PDB file of C-alpha atoms in Angstrom:
ATOM      1  CA  UNK M  15       3.280 -36.132   1.284  1.00  0.00           C
ATOM      2  CA  UNK M  16       2.111 -33.288   3.526  1.00  0.00           C
ATOM      3  CA  UNK M  17      -1.572 -32.455   3.864  1.00  0.00           C
ATOM      4  CA  UNK M  18      -1.134 -29.228   1.907  1.00  0.00           C
ATOM      5  CA  UNK M  19       0.514 -31.196  -0.906  1.00  0.00           C
ATOM      6  CA  UNK M  20      -2.459 -33.588  -0.872  1.00  0.00           C
ATOM      7  CA  UNK M  21      -4.856 -30.643  -1.136  1.00  0.00           C
ATOM      8  CA  UNK M  22      -3.080 -29.274  -4.188  1.00  0.00           C
ATOM      9  CA  UNK M  23      -2.781 -32.713  -5.792  1.00  0.00           C
ATOM     10  CA  UNK M  24      -6.527 -33.277  -5.368  1.00  0.00           C
ATOM     11  CA  UNK M  25      -7.175 -30.025  -7.238  1.00  0.00           C
ATOM     12  CA  UNK M  26      -4.332 -30.334  -9.753  1.00  0.00           C
ATOM     13  CA  UNK M  27      -6.723 -30.696 -12.701  1.00  0.00           C
ATOM     14  CA  UNK M  28      -8.042 -27.221 -11.906  1.00  0.00           C
ATOM     15  CA  UNK M  29      -4.642 -25.706 -11.214  1.00  0.00           C
ATOM     16  CA  UNK M  30      -3.251 -26.854 -14.539  1.00  0.00           C
ATOM     17  CA  UNK M  31      -5.976 -24.835 -16.251  1.00  0.00           C
ATOM     18  CA  UNK M  32      -4.624 -21.695 -14.582  1.00  0.00           C
ATOM     19  CA  UNK M  33      -1.371 -22.152 -16.505  1.00  0.00           C
ATOM     20  CA  UNK M  34      -3.162 -22.483 -19.845  1.00  0.00           C
ATOM     21  CA  UNK M  35      -5.515 -19.575 -19.287  1.00  0.00           C
ATOM     22  CA  UNK M  36      -5.446 -16.725 -21.827  1.00  0.00           C
ATOM     23  CA  UNK M  37      -5.729 -14.099 -19.098  1.00  0.00           C
ATOM     24  CA  UNK M  38      -2.761 -15.244 -17.013  1.00  0.00           C
ATOM     25  CA  UNK M  39      -0.654 -15.778 -20.135  1.00  0.00           C
ATOM     26  CA  UNK M  40      -1.670 -12.396 -21.508  1.00  0.00           C
ATOM     27  CA  UNK M  41      -0.521 -10.714 -18.311  1.00  0.00           C
ATOM     28  CA  UNK M  42       2.847 -12.491 -18.435  1.00  0.00           C
ATOM     29  CA  UNK M  43       3.592 -11.593 -22.063  1.00  0.00           C
ATOM     30  CA  UNK M  44       2.136  -8.094 -21.693  1.00  0.00           C
ATOM     31  CA  UNK M  45      -0.514  -8.495 -24.399  1.00  0.00           C
ATOM     32  CA  UNK M  46      -3.499  -8.522 -22.055  1.00  0.00           C
ATOM     33  CA  UNK M  47      -6.129  -5.984 -23.098  1.00  0.00           C
ATOM     34  CA  UNK M  48      -5.857  -2.960 -20.783  1.00  0.00           C
ATOM     35  CA  UNK M  49      -9.612  -2.688 -20.328  1.00  0.00           C
ATOM     36  CA  UNK M  50      -9.816  -6.330 -19.251  1.00  0.00           C
ATOM     37  CA  UNK M  51      -7.024  -5.810 -16.735  1.00  0.00           C
ATOM     38  CA  UNK M  52      -8.743  -2.688 -15.434  1.00  0.00           C
ATOM     39  CA  UNK M  53     -11.931  -4.701 -14.902  1.00  0.00           C
ATOM     40  CA  UNK M  54      -9.854  -7.395 -13.199  1.00  0.00           C
ATOM     41  CA  UNK M  55      -8.411  -4.808 -10.792  1.00  0.00           C
ATOM     42  CA  UNK M  56     -11.923  -3.587  -9.979  1.00  0.00           C
ATOM     43  CA  UNK M  57     -13.201  -7.088  -9.239  1.00  0.00           C
ATOM     44  CA  UNK M  58     -10.019  -8.012  -7.376  1.00  0.00           C
ATOM     45  CA  UNK M  59     -10.384  -4.929  -5.182  1.00  0.00           C
ATOM     46  CA  UNK M  60     -13.953  -5.916  -4.333  1.00  0.00           C
ATOM     47  CA  UNK M  61     -12.762  -9.457  -3.628  1.00  0.00           C
ATOM     48  CA  UNK M  62      -9.853  -8.361  -1.424  1.00  0.00           C
ATOM     49  CA  UNK M  63     -12.211  -6.354   0.771  1.00  0.00           C
ATOM     50  CA  UNK M  64     -14.160  -9.565   1.374  1.00  0.00           C
ATOM     51  CA  UNK M  65     -10.908 -11.493   1.736  1.00  0.00           C
ATOM     52  CA  UNK M  66      -9.950  -9.265   4.656  1.00  0.00           C
ATOM     53  CA  UNK M  67     -13.315 -10.013   6.242  1.00  0.00           C
ATOM     54  CA  UNK M  68     -12.641 -13.749   5.851  1.00  0.00           C
ATOM     55  CA  UNK M  69      -9.391 -13.326   7.769  1.00  0.00           C
ATOM     56  CA  UNK M  70     -11.324 -11.434  10.437  1.00  0.00           C
ATOM     57  CA  UNK M  71     -13.743 -14.361  10.599  1.00  0.00           C
ATOM     58  CA  UNK M  72     -10.814 -16.714  10.995  1.00  0.00           C
ATOM     59  CA  UNK M  73      -9.519 -14.614  13.870  1.00  0.00           C
ATOM     60  CA  UNK M  74     -12.941 -14.642  15.498  1.00  0.00           C
ATOM     61  CA  UNK M  75     -13.120 -18.432  15.236  1.00  0.00           C
ATOM     62  CA  UNK M  76      -9.582 -18.979  16.518  1.00  0.00           C
ATOM     63  CA  UNK M  77      -9.458 -20.563  19.954  1.00  0.00           C
ATOM     64  CA  UNK M  78      -5.690 -20.212  20.401  1.00  0.00           C
ATOM     65  CA  UNK M  79      -3.630 -17.055  20.460  1.00  0.00           C
ATOM     66  CA  UNK M  80      -1.123 -18.577  18.010  1.00  0.00           C
ATOM     67  CA  UNK M  81      -3.873 -19.057  15.428  1.00  0.00           C
ATOM     68  CA  UNK M  82      -5.244 -15.560  15.915  1.00  0.00           C
ATOM     69  CA  UNK M  83      -1.778 -14.069  15.522  1.00  0.00           C
ATOM     70  CA  UNK M  84      -1.073 -15.927  12.281  1.00  0.00           C
ATOM     71  CA  UNK M  85      -4.340 -14.750  10.723  1.00  0.00           C
ATOM     72  CA  UNK M  86      -3.442 -11.204  11.771  1.00  0.00           C
ATOM     73  CA  UNK M  87       0.113 -11.513  10.441  1.00  0.00           C
ATOM     74  CA  UNK M  88      -1.154 -12.897   7.125  1.00  0.00           C
ATOM     75  CA  UNK M  89      -3.722 -10.153   6.708  1.00  0.00           C
ATOM     76  CA  UNK M  90      -1.040  -7.522   7.286  1.00  0.00           C
ATOM     77  CA  UNK M  91       1.248  -9.195   4.749  1.00  0.00           C
ATOM     78  CA  UNK M  92      -1.456  -9.189   2.092  1.00  0.00           C
ATOM     79  CA  UNK M  93      -2.535  -5.616   2.805  1.00  0.00           C
ATOM     80  CA  UNK M  94       1.030  -4.318   2.634  1.00  0.00           C
ATOM     81  CA  UNK M  95       1.991  -6.350  -0.439  1.00  0.00           C
ATOM     82  CA  UNK M  96      -1.017  -6.866  -2.673  1.00  0.00           C
ATOM     83  CA  UNK M  97      -2.641  -3.749  -1.256  1.00  0.00           C
ATOM     84  CA  UNK M  98       0.101  -1.382  -2.415  1.00  0.00           C
ATOM     85  CA  UNK M  99       0.159  -2.833  -5.937  1.00  0.00           C
ATOM     86  CA  UNK M 100      -3.624  -2.692  -6.124  1.00  0.00           C
ATOM     87  CA  UNK M 101      -3.518   1.004  -5.150  1.00  0.00           C
ATOM     88  CA  UNK M 102      -0.888   1.610  -7.851  1.00  0.00           C
ATOM     89  CA  UNK M 103      -3.198   0.237 -10.540  1.00  0.00           C
ATOM     90  CA  UNK M 104      -6.256   1.980  -9.116  1.00  0.00           C
ATOM     91  CA  UNK M 105      -4.428   5.296  -9.474  1.00  0.00           C
ATOM     92  CA  UNK M 106      -3.252   4.355 -12.957  1.00  0.00           C
ATOM     93  CA  UNK M 107      -6.870   3.802 -13.991  1.00  0.00           C
ATOM     94  CA  UNK M 108      -8.160   6.841 -12.073  1.00  0.00           C
ATOM     95  CA  UNK M 109     -10.171   4.691  -9.672  1.00  0.00           C
ATOM     96  CA  UNK M 110     -10.668   5.210  -5.950  1.00  0.00           C
ATOM     97  CA  UNK M 111     -11.451   2.929  -3.029  1.00  0.00           C
ATOM     98  CA  UNK M 112     -14.534   5.029  -2.373  1.00  0.00           C
ATOM     99  CA  UNK M 113     -15.785   4.262  -5.878  1.00  0.00           C
ATOM    100  CA  UNK M 114     -14.862   0.576  -5.526  1.00  0.00           C
ATOM    101  CA  UNK M 115     -16.881   0.371  -2.315  1.00  0.00           C
ATOM    102  CA  UNK M 116     -20.012   1.358  -4.260  1.00  0.00           C
ATOM    103  CA  UNK M 117     -19.636  -1.355  -6.909  1.00  0.00           C
ATOM    104  CA  UNK M 118     -21.437  -4.686  -6.947  1.00  0.00           C
ATOM    105  CA  UNK M 119     -19.322  -7.757  -7.727  1.00  0.00           C
ATOM    106  CA  UNK M 120     -19.942  -9.672 -10.917  1.00  0.00           C
ATOM    107  CA  UNK M 121     -21.777 -13.008 -10.443  1.00  0.00           C
ATOM    108  CA  UNK M 122     -18.625 -15.164 -10.468  1.00  0.00           C
ATOM    109  CA  UNK M 123     -16.960 -12.901  -7.944  1.00  0.00           C
ATOM    110  CA  UNK M 124     -20.057 -12.808  -5.759  1.00  0.00           C
ATOM    111  CA  UNK M 125     -20.266 -16.607  -5.730  1.00  0.00           C
ATOM    112  CA  UNK M 126     -16.638 -16.797  -4.624  1.00  0.00           C
ATOM    113  CA  UNK M 127     -17.100 -14.135  -1.943  1.00  0.00           C
ATOM    114  CA  UNK M 128     -20.289 -15.715  -0.604  1.00  0.00           C
ATOM    115  CA  UNK M 129     -18.655 -19.137  -0.395  1.00  0.00           C
ATOM    116  CA  UNK M 130     -15.528 -17.853   1.311  1.00  0.00           C
ATOM    117  CA  UNK M 131     -17.386 -15.707   3.836  1.00  0.00           C
ATOM    118  CA  UNK M 132     -19.825 -18.535   4.516  1.00  0.00           C
ATOM    119  CA  UNK M 133     -16.942 -20.816   5.488  1.00  0.00           C
ATOM    120  CA  UNK M 134     -15.383 -18.062   7.602  1.00  0.00           C
ATOM    121  CA  UNK M 135     -18.699 -17.449   9.363  1.00  0.00           C
ATOM    122  CA  UNK M 136     -19.784 -21.024  10.031  1.00  0.00           C
ATOM    123  CA  UNK M 137     -16.550 -23.019   9.925  1.00  0.00           C
ATOM    124  CA  UNK M 138     -13.500 -23.483  12.087  1.00  0.00           C
ATOM    125  CA  UNK M 139     -10.247 -21.563  11.750  1.00  0.00           C
ATOM    126  CA  UNK M 140      -8.763 -24.497   9.816  1.00  0.00           C
ATOM    127  CA  UNK M 141     -11.738 -24.651   7.464  1.00  0.00           C
ATOM    128  CA  UNK M 142     -11.333 -20.931   6.837  1.00  0.00           C
ATOM    129  CA  UNK M 143      -7.747 -21.557   5.778  1.00  0.00           C
ATOM    130  CA  UNK M 144      -9.007 -24.102   3.252  1.00  0.00           C
ATOM    131  CA  UNK M 145     -11.178 -21.400   1.683  1.00  0.00           C
ATOM    132  CA  UNK M 146      -8.465 -18.736   1.516  1.00  0.00           C
ATOM    133  CA  UNK M 147      -5.344 -20.763   0.694  1.00  0.00           C
ATOM    134  CA  UNK M 148      -6.044 -21.365  -3.020  1.00  0.00           C
ATOM    135  CA  UNK M 149      -5.844 -17.627  -3.674  1.00  0.00           C
ATOM    136  CA  UNK M 150      -2.551 -17.319  -1.785  1.00  0.00           C
ATOM    137  CA  UNK M 151      -0.876 -20.380  -3.246  1.00  0.00           C
ATOM    138  CA  UNK M 152      -2.189 -20.289  -6.805  1.00  0.00           C
ATOM    139  CA  UNK M 153      -0.905 -16.803  -7.618  1.00  0.00           C
ATOM    140  CA  UNK M 154       2.631 -17.837  -6.693  1.00  0.00           C
ATOM    141  CA  UNK M 155       2.225 -21.092  -8.620  1.00  0.00           C
ATOM    142  CA  UNK M 156       0.808 -19.480 -11.749  1.00  0.00           C
ATOM    143  CA  UNK M 157       3.207 -16.624 -12.175  1.00  0.00           C
ATOM    144  CA  UNK M 158       6.373 -18.376 -11.029  1.00  0.00           C
ATOM    145  CA  UNK M 159       5.624 -21.222 -13.446  1.00  0.00           C
ATOM    146  CA  UNK M 160       4.719 -18.993 -16.385  1.00  0.00           C
ATOM    147  CA  UNK M 161       7.732 -16.714 -15.963  1.00  0.00           C
ATOM    148  CA  UNK M 162      10.191 -19.626 -15.892  1.00  0.00           C
ATOM    149  CA  UNK M 163      10.186 -19.691 -19.678  1.00  0.00           C
ATOM    150  CA  UNK M 164       9.135 -16.105 -20.347  1.00  0.00           C
ATOM    151  CA  UNK M 165      11.225 -13.071 -19.464  1.00  0.00           C
ATOM    152  CA  UNK M 166       9.134 -10.252 -18.007  1.00  0.00           C
ATOM    153  CA  UNK M 167      10.128  -7.238 -20.045  1.00  0.00           C
ATOM    154  CA  UNK M 168      10.510  -3.838 -18.381  1.00  0.00           C
ATOM    155  CA  UNK M 169       7.969  -2.496 -20.856  1.00  0.00           C
ATOM    156  CA  UNK M 170       5.318  -4.985 -19.715  1.00  0.00           C
ATOM    157  CA  UNK M 171       2.506  -2.837 -18.238  1.00  0.00           C
ATOM    158  CA  UNK M 172       1.795  -5.582 -15.707  1.00  0.00           C
ATOM    159  CA  UNK M 173       5.375  -6.012 -14.498  1.00  0.00           C
ATOM    160  CA  UNK M 174       4.663  -4.543 -11.066  1.00  0.00           C
ATOM    161  CA  UNK M 175       1.774  -6.971 -10.632  1.00  0.00           C
ATOM    162  CA  UNK M 176       3.941  -9.909 -11.688  1.00  0.00           C
ATOM    163  CA  UNK M 177       6.864  -8.864  -9.518  1.00  0.00           C
ATOM    164  CA  UNK M 178       4.672  -9.220  -6.429  1.00  0.00           C
ATOM    165  CA  UNK M 179       3.889 -12.872  -7.040  1.00  0.00           C
ATOM    166  CA  UNK M 180       7.243 -14.072  -8.347  1.00  0.00           C
ATOM    167  CA  UNK M 181       9.188 -12.436  -5.517  1.00  0.00           C
ATOM    168  CA  UNK M 182      11.089 -14.468  -2.946  1.00  0.00           C
ATOM    169  CA  UNK M 183       9.190 -12.573  -0.267  1.00  0.00           C
ATOM    170  CA  UNK M 184       5.851 -13.874  -1.529  1.00  0.00           C
ATOM    171  CA  UNK M 185       7.260 -17.362  -2.085  1.00  0.00           C
ATOM    172  CA  UNK M 186       8.565 -17.443   1.489  1.00  0.00           C
ATOM    173  CA  UNK M 187       5.175 -16.350   2.788  1.00  0.00           C
ATOM    174  CA  UNK M 188       3.503 -19.223   0.904  1.00  0.00           C
ATOM    175  CA  UNK M 189       5.994 -21.679   2.391  1.00  0.00           C
ATOM    176  CA  UNK M 190       5.284 -20.286   5.850  1.00  0.00           C
ATOM    177  CA  UNK M 191       1.521 -20.655   5.316  1.00  0.00           C
ATOM    178  CA  UNK M 192       1.973 -24.239   4.165  1.00  0.00           C
ATOM    179  CA  UNK M 193       4.050 -25.142   7.207  1.00  0.00           C
ATOM    180  CA  UNK M 194       1.551 -23.490   9.504  1.00  0.00           C
ATOM    181  CA  UNK M 195      -1.469 -25.296   8.041  1.00  0.00           C
ATOM    182  CA  UNK M 196       0.387 -28.616   8.070  1.00  0.00           C
ATOM    183  CA  UNK M 197       1.141 -28.006  11.736  1.00  0.00           C
ATOM    184  CA  UNK M 198      -2.535 -27.280  12.418  1.00  0.00           C
ATOM    185  CA  UNK M 199      -3.658 -30.492  10.754  1.00  0.00           C
ATOM    186  CA  UNK M 200      -1.111 -32.526  12.703  1.00  0.00           C
ATOM    187  CA  UNK M 201      -2.563 -31.302  15.990  1.00  0.00           C
ATOM    188  CA  UNK M 202      -6.114 -32.554  15.514  1.00  0.00           C
ATOM    189  CA  UNK M 203      -7.825 -35.876  14.876  1.00  0.00           C
ATOM    190  CA  UNK M 204      -8.076 -35.943  11.085  1.00  0.00           C
ATOM    191  CA  UNK M 205     -10.662 -38.579  10.236  1.00  0.00           C
ATOM    192  CA  UNK M 206     -11.011 -39.557   6.559  1.00  0.00           C
ATOM    193  CA  UNK M 207     -14.366 -37.755   6.501  1.00  0.00           C
ATOM    194  CA  UNK M 208     -12.871 -34.541   7.852  1.00  0.00           C
ATOM    195  CA  UNK M 209      -9.959 -34.712   5.427  1.00  0.00           C
ATOM    196  CA  UNK M 210     -12.494 -34.982   2.606  1.00  0.00           C
ATOM    197  CA  UNK M 211     -14.401 -32.005   3.956  1.00  0.00           C
ATOM    198  CA  UNK M 212     -11.266 -29.869   4.041  1.00  0.00           C
ATOM    199  CA  UNK M 213     -10.226 -31.024   0.582  1.00  0.00           C
ATOM    200  CA  UNK M 214     -13.671 -30.200  -0.812  1.00  0.00           C
ATOM    201  CA  UNK M 215     -13.509 -26.660   0.584  1.00  0.00           C
ATOM    202  CA  UNK M 216     -10.054 -26.189  -0.944  1.00  0.00           C
ATOM    203  CA  UNK M 217     -11.241 -27.571  -4.283  1.00  0.00           C
ATOM    204  CA  UNK M 218     -14.337 -25.357  -4.343  1.00  0.00           C
ATOM    205  CA  UNK M 219     -12.195 -22.276  -3.764  1.00  0.00           C
ATOM    206  CA  UNK M 220      -9.817 -23.468  -6.481  1.00  0.00           C
ATOM    207  CA  UNK M 221     -12.777 -23.700  -8.872  1.00  0.00           C
ATOM    208  CA  UNK M 222     -13.858 -20.213  -7.841  1.00  0.00           C
ATOM    209  CA  UNK M 223     -10.358 -18.990  -8.703  1.00  0.00           C
ATOM    210  CA  UNK M 224     -10.700 -20.491 -12.178  1.00  0.00           C
ATOM    211  CA  UNK M 225     -14.088 -18.853 -12.659  1.00  0.00           C
ATOM    212  CA  UNK M 226     -12.561 -15.562 -11.536  1.00  0.00           C
ATOM    213  CA  UNK M 227      -9.974 -15.826 -14.331  1.00  0.00           C
ATOM    214  CA  UNK M 228     -12.740 -16.713 -16.801  1.00  0.00           C
ATOM    215  CA  UNK M 229     -14.703 -13.680 -15.644  1.00  0.00           C
ATOM    216  CA  UNK M 230     -11.643 -11.444 -15.963  1.00  0.00           C
ATOM    217  CA  UNK M 231     -11.069 -12.571 -19.535  1.00  0.00           C
ATOM    218  CA  UNK M 232     -14.503 -11.375 -20.602  1.00  0.00           C
ATOM    219  CA  UNK M 233     -15.088  -7.680 -21.218  1.00  0.00           C
TER     220      UNK M 233
END
């Protein structure tokens, strides 16, 4: 079992709740309340601004050019992929980035942002990956799993959102991230204590993801 597989296994109780969540299921079957999804897009936009800063922190803490380049490559991938879909929904809801920049995150979102940026500020490049990976991996996991048994209809208002995360392009990026992080962990002395530290960061971010879905499901 690779280290990334161990991370996910250690948080599997949380991840299974993603699949049972009314928000994620409502998006897949198209019944999600439009106002709730609009509020989700607002909070997600606030979060993604902080997410970019976490990648910048990872770059700052990188001591090897290879690590810096992969953070940079990943940030570009997310900006070009998730960023374009986010802009699509912002326009649909008559929202602007300028307006988003003036909004305060809801408490659950703020807790997630503060945790993630704290790790990026004070931790190593590898520890930063532990804080940001659950977001990357879980979206692919959730929506690929949920759409296995549910056809995404063309009339689904969230089809563009879903298409991003069930695409082969996004899946391949997740695989690449997993291989990269496994490579990183193989190059350092991973004591049991340090493995636990990394796993705890990953699990905390996974919990923050769950709270984000809970937040999104409340008007």
